[in-house]
mmCIF file with all atom_site columns, C-alpha atoms in Angstrom:
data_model
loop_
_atom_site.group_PDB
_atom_site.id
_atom_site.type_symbol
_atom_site.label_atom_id
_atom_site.label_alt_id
_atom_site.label_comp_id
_atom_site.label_asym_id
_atom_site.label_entity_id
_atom_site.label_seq_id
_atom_site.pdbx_PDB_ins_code
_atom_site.Cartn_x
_atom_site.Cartn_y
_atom_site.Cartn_z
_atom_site.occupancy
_atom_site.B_iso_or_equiv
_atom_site.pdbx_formal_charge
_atom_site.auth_seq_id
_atom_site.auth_comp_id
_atom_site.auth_asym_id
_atom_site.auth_atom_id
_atom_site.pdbx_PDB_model_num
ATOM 1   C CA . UNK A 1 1   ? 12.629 128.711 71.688  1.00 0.00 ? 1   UNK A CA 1
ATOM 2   C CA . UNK A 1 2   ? 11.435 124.997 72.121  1.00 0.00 ? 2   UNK A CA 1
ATOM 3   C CA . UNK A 1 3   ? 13.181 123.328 74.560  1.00 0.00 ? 3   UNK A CA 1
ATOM 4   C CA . UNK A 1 4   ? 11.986 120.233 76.514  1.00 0.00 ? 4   UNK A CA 1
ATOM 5   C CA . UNK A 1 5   ? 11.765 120.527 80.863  1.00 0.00 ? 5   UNK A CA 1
ATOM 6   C CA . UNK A 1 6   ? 12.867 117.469 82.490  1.00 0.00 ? 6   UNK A CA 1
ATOM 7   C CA . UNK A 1 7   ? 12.107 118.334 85.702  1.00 0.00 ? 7   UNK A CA 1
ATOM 8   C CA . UNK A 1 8   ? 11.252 120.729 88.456  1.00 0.00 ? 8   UNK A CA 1
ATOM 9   C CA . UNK A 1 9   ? 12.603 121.512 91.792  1.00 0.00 ? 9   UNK A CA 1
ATOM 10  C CA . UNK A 1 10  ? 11.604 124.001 94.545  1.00 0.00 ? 10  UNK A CA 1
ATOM 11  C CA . UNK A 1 11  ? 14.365 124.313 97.172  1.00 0.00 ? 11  UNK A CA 1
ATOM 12  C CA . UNK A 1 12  ? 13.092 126.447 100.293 1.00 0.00 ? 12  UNK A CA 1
ATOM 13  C CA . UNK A 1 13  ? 15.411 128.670 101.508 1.00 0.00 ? 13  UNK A CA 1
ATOM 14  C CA . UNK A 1 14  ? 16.317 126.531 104.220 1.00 0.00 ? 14  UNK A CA 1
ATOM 15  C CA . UNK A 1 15  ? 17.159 123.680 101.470 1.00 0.00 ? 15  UNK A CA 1
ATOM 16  C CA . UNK A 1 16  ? 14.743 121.505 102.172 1.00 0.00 ? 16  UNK A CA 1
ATOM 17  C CA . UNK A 1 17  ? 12.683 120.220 98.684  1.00 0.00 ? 17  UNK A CA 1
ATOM 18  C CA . UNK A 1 18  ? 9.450  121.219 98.766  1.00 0.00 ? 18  UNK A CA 1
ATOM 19  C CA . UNK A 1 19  ? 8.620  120.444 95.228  1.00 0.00 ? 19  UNK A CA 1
ATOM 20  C CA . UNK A 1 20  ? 9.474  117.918 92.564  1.00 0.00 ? 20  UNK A CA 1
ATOM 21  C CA . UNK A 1 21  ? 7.961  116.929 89.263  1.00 0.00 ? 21  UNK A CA 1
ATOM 22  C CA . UNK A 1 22  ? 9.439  115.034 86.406  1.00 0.00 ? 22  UNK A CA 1
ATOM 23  C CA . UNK A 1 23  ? 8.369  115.843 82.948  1.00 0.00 ? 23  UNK A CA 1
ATOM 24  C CA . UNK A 1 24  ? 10.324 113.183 81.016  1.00 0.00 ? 24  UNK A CA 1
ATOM 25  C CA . UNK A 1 25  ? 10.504 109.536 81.674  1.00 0.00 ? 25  UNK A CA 1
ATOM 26  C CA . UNK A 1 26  ? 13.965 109.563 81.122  1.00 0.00 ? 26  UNK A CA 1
ATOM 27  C CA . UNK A 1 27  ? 14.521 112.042 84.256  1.00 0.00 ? 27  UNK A CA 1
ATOM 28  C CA . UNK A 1 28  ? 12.907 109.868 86.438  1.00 0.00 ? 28  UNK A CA 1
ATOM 29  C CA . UNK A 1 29  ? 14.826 110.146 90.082  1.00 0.00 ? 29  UNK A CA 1
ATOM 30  C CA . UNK A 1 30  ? 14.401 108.638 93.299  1.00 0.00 ? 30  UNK A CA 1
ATOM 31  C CA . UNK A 1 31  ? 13.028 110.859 95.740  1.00 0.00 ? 31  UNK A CA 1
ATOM 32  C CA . UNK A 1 32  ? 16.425 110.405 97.956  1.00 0.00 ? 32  UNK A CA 1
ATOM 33  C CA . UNK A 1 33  ? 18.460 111.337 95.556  1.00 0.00 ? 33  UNK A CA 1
ATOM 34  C CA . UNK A 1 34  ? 16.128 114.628 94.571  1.00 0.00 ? 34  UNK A CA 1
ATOM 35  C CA . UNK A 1 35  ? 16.507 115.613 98.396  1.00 0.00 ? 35  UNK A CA 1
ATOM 36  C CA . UNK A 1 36  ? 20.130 115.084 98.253  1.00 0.00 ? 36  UNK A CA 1
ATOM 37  C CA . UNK A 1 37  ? 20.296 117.079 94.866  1.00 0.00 ? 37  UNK A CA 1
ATOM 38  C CA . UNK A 1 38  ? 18.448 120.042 96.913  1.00 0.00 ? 38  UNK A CA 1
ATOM 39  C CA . UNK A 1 39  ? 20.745 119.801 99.448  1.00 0.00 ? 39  UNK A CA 1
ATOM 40  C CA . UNK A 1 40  ? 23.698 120.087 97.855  1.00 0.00 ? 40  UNK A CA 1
ATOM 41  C CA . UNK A 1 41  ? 22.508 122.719 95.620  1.00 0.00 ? 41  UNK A CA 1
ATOM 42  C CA . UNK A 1 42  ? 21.311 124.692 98.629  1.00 0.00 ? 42  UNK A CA 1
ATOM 43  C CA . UNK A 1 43  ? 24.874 124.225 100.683 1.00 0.00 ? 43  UNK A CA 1
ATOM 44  C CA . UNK A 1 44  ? 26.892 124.574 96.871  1.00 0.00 ? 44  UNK A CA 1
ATOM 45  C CA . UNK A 1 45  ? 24.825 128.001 95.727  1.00 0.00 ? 45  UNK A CA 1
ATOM 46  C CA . UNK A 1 46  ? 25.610 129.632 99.317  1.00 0.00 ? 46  UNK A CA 1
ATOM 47  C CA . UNK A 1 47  ? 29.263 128.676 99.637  1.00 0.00 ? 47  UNK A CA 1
ATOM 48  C CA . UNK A 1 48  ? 29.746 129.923 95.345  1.00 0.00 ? 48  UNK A CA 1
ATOM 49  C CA . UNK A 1 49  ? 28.058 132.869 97.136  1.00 0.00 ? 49  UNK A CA 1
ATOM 50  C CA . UNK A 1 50  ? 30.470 133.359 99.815  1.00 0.00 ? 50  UNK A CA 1
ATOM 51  C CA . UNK A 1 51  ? 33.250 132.831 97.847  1.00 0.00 ? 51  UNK A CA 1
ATOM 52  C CA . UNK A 1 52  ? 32.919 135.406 94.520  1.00 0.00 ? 52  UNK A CA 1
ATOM 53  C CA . UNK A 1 53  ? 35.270 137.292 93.783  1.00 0.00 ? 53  UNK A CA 1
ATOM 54  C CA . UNK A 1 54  ? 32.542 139.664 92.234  1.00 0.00 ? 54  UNK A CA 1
ATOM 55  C CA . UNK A 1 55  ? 29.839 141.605 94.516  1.00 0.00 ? 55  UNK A CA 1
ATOM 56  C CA . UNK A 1 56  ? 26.624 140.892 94.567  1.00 0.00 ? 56  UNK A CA 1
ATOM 57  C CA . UNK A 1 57  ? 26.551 137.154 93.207  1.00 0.00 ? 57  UNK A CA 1
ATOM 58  C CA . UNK A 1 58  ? 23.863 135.287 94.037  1.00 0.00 ? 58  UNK A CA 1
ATOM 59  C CA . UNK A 1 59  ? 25.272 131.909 93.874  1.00 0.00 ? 59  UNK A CA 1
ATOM 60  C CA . UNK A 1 60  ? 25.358 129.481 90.657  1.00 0.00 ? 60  UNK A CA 1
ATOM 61  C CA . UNK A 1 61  ? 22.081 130.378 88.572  1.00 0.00 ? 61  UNK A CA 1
ATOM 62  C CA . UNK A 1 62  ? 23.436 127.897 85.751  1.00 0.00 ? 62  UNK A CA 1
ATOM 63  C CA . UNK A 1 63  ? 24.959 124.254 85.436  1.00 0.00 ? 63  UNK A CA 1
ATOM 64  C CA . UNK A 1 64  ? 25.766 122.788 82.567  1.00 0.00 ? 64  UNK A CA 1
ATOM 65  C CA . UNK A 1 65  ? 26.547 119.011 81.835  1.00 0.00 ? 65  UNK A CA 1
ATOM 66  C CA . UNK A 1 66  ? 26.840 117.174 78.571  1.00 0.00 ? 66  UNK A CA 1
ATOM 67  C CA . UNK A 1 67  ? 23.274 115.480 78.990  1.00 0.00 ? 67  UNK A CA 1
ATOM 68  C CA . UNK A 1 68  ? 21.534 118.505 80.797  1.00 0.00 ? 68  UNK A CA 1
ATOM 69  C CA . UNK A 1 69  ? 21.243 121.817 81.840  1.00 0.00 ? 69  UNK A CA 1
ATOM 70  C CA . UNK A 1 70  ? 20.072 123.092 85.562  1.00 0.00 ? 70  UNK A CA 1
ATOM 71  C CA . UNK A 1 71  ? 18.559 126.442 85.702  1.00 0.00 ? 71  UNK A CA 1
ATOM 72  C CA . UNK A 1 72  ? 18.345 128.290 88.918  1.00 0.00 ? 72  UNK A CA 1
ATOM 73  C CA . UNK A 1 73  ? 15.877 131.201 89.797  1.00 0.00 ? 73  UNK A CA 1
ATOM 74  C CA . UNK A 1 74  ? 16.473 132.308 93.291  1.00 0.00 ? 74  UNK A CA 1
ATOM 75  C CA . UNK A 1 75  ? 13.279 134.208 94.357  1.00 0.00 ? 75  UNK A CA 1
ATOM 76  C CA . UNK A 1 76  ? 13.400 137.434 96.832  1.00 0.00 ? 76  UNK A CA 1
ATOM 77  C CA . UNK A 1 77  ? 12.637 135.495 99.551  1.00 0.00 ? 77  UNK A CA 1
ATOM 78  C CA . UNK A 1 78  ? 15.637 132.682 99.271  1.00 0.00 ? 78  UNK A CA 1
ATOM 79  C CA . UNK A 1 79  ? 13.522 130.210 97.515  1.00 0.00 ? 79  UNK A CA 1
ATOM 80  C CA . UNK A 1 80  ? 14.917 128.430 94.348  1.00 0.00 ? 80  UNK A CA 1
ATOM 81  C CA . UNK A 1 81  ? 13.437 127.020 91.442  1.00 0.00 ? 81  UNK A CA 1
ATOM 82  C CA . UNK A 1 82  ? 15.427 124.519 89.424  1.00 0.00 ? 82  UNK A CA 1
ATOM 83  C CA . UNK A 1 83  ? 14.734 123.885 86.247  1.00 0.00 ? 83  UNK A CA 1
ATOM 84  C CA . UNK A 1 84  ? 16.825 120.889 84.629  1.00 0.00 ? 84  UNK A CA 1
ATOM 85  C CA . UNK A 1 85  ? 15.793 120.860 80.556  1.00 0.00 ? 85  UNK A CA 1
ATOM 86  C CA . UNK A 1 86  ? 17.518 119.520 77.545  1.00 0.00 ? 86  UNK A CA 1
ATOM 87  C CA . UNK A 1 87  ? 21.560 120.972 76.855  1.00 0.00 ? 87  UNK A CA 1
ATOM 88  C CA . UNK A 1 88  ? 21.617 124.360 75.327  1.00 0.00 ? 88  UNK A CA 1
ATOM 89  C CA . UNK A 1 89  ? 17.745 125.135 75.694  1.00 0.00 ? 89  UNK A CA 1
ATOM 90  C CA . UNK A 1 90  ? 16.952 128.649 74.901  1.00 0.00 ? 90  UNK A CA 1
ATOM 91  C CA . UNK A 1 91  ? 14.768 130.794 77.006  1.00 0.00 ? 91  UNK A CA 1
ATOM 92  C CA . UNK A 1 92  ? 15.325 128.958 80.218  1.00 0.00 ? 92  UNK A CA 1
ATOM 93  C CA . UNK A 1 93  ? 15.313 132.004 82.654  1.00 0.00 ? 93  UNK A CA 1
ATOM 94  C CA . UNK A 1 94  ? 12.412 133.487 81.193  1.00 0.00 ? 94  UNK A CA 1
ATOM 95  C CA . UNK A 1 95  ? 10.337 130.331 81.211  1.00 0.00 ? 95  UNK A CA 1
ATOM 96  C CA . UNK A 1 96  ? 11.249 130.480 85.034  1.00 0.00 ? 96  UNK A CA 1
ATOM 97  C CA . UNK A 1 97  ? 10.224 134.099 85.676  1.00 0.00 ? 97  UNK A CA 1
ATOM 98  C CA . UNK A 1 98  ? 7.380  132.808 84.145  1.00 0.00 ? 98  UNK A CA 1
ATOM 99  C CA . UNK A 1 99  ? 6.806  129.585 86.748  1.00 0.00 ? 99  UNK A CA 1
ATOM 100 C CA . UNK A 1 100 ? 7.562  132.784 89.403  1.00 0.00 ? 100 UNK A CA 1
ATOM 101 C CA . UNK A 1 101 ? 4.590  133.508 88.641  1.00 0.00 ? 101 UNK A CA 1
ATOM 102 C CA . UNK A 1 102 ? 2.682  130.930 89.136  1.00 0.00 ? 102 UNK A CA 1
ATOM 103 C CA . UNK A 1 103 ? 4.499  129.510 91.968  1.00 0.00 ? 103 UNK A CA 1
ATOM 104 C CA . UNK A 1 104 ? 3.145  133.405 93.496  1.00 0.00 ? 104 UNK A CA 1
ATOM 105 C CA . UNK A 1 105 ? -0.399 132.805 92.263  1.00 0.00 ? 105 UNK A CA 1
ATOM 106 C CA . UNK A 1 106 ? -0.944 129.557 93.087  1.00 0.00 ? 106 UNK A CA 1
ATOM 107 C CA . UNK A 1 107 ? 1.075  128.623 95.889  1.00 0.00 ? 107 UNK A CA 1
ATOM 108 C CA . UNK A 1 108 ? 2.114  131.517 98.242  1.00 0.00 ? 108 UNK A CA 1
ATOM 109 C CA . UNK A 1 109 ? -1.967 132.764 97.797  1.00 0.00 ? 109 UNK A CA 1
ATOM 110 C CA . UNK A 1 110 ? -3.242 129.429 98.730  1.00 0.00 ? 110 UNK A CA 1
ATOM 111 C CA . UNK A 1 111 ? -4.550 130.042 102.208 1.00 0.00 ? 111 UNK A CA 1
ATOM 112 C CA . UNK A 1 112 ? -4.059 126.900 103.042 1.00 0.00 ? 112 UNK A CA 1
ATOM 113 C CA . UNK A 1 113 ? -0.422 126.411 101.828 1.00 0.00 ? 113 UNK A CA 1
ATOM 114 C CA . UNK A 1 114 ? 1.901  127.250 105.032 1.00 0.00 ? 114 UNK A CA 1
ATOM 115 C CA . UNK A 1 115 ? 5.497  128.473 103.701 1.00 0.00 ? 115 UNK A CA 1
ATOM 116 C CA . UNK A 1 116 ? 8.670  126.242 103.104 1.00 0.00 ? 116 UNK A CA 1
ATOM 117 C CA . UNK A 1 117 ? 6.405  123.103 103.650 1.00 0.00 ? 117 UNK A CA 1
ATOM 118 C CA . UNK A 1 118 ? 5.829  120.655 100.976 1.00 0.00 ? 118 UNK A CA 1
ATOM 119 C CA . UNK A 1 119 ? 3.748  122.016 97.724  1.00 0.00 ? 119 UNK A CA 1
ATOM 120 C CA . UNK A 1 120 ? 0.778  120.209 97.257  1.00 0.00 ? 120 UNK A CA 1
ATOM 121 C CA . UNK A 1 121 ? -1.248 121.986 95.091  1.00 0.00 ? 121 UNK A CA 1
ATOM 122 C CA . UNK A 1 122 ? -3.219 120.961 92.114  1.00 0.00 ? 122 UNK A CA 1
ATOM 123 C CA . UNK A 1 123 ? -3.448 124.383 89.912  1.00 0.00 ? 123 UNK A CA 1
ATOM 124 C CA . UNK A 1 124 ? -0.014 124.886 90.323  1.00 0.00 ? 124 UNK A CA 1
ATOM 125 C CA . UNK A 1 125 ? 0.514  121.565 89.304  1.00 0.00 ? 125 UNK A CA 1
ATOM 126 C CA . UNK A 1 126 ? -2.083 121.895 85.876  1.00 0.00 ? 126 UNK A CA 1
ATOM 127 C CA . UNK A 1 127 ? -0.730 125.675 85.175  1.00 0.00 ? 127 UNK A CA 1
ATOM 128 C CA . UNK A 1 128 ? 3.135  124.313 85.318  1.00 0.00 ? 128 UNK A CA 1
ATOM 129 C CA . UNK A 1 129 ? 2.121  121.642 83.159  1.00 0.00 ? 129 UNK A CA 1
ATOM 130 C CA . UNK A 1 130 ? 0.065  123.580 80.647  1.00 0.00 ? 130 UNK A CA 1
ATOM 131 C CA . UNK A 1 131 ? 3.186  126.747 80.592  1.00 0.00 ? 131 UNK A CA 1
ATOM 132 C CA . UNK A 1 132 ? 5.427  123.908 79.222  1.00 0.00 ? 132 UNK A CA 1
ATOM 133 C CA . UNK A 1 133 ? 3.249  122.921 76.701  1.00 0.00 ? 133 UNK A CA 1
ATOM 134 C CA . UNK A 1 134 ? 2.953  126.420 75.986  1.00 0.00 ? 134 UNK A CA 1
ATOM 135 C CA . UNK A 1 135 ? 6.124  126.961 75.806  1.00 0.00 ? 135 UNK A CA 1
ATOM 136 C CA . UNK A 1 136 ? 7.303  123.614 73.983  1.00 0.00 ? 136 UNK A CA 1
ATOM 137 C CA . UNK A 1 137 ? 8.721  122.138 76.847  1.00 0.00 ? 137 UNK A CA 1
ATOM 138 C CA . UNK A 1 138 ? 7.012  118.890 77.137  1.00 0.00 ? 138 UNK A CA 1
#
């Protein structure tokens, strides 16, 4: 089930990135092009949305490119968390029920976190970090 994260997004759901982290040097990414990537996803997920032939689709939950695989995990409330790991990773969309989790715990219970604005919180940062490890990821 070992498969290695190379980085984390959290798009709000008004596509704005709230949240970045890289977990491999070779994913390193500007930060203009990581708000571009949210954008895009955000505006790409709503129009796939729009335009399924099937009911009930909730956008793209998975890309998949020769060097990489993104992993979407839209939330309830229109959030998303990407998850970009290693090609043909197994237990992605567990792994980010799992960050869910967290995410809930640490950063929607913060009392001093105000919604869709930028995450800046350290034990969500530390409890991502140590899930991976956990998990194999890193």
């Amino acid at each position: 089930m070992a498969s290695l994260a190379l980085t984390m997004y959290v798009i709000n759901k008004s596509g704005g990135l709230v949240f970045s982290k890289d977990f491999a040097e070779v994913a390193r990414v500007e930060l203009n092009d990581s708000l571009r990537l949210a954008s895009i996803w955000h505006s790409l997920n709503a129009i796939s949305a729009q335009l399924s032939p099937l009911g009930g689709c909730n956008g793209i939950q998975l890309l998949e490119a020769d060097t990489f695989d993104l992993h979407c995990f839209e939330t309830p409330t229109g959030t998303k968390l990407l998850l970009v790991v290693e090609p043909q990773a197994q237990g992605v969309p567990g792994l980010l029920a799992r960050i869910y989790e967290l995410y809930s715990d640490y950063v929607l219970k913060n009392p001093f976190y105000e919604v869709e604005q930028v995450i800046k919180c350290e034990l969500f940062d530390e409890a991502l970090g140590a899930l991976l490890k956990q998990q194999g990821g890193l």
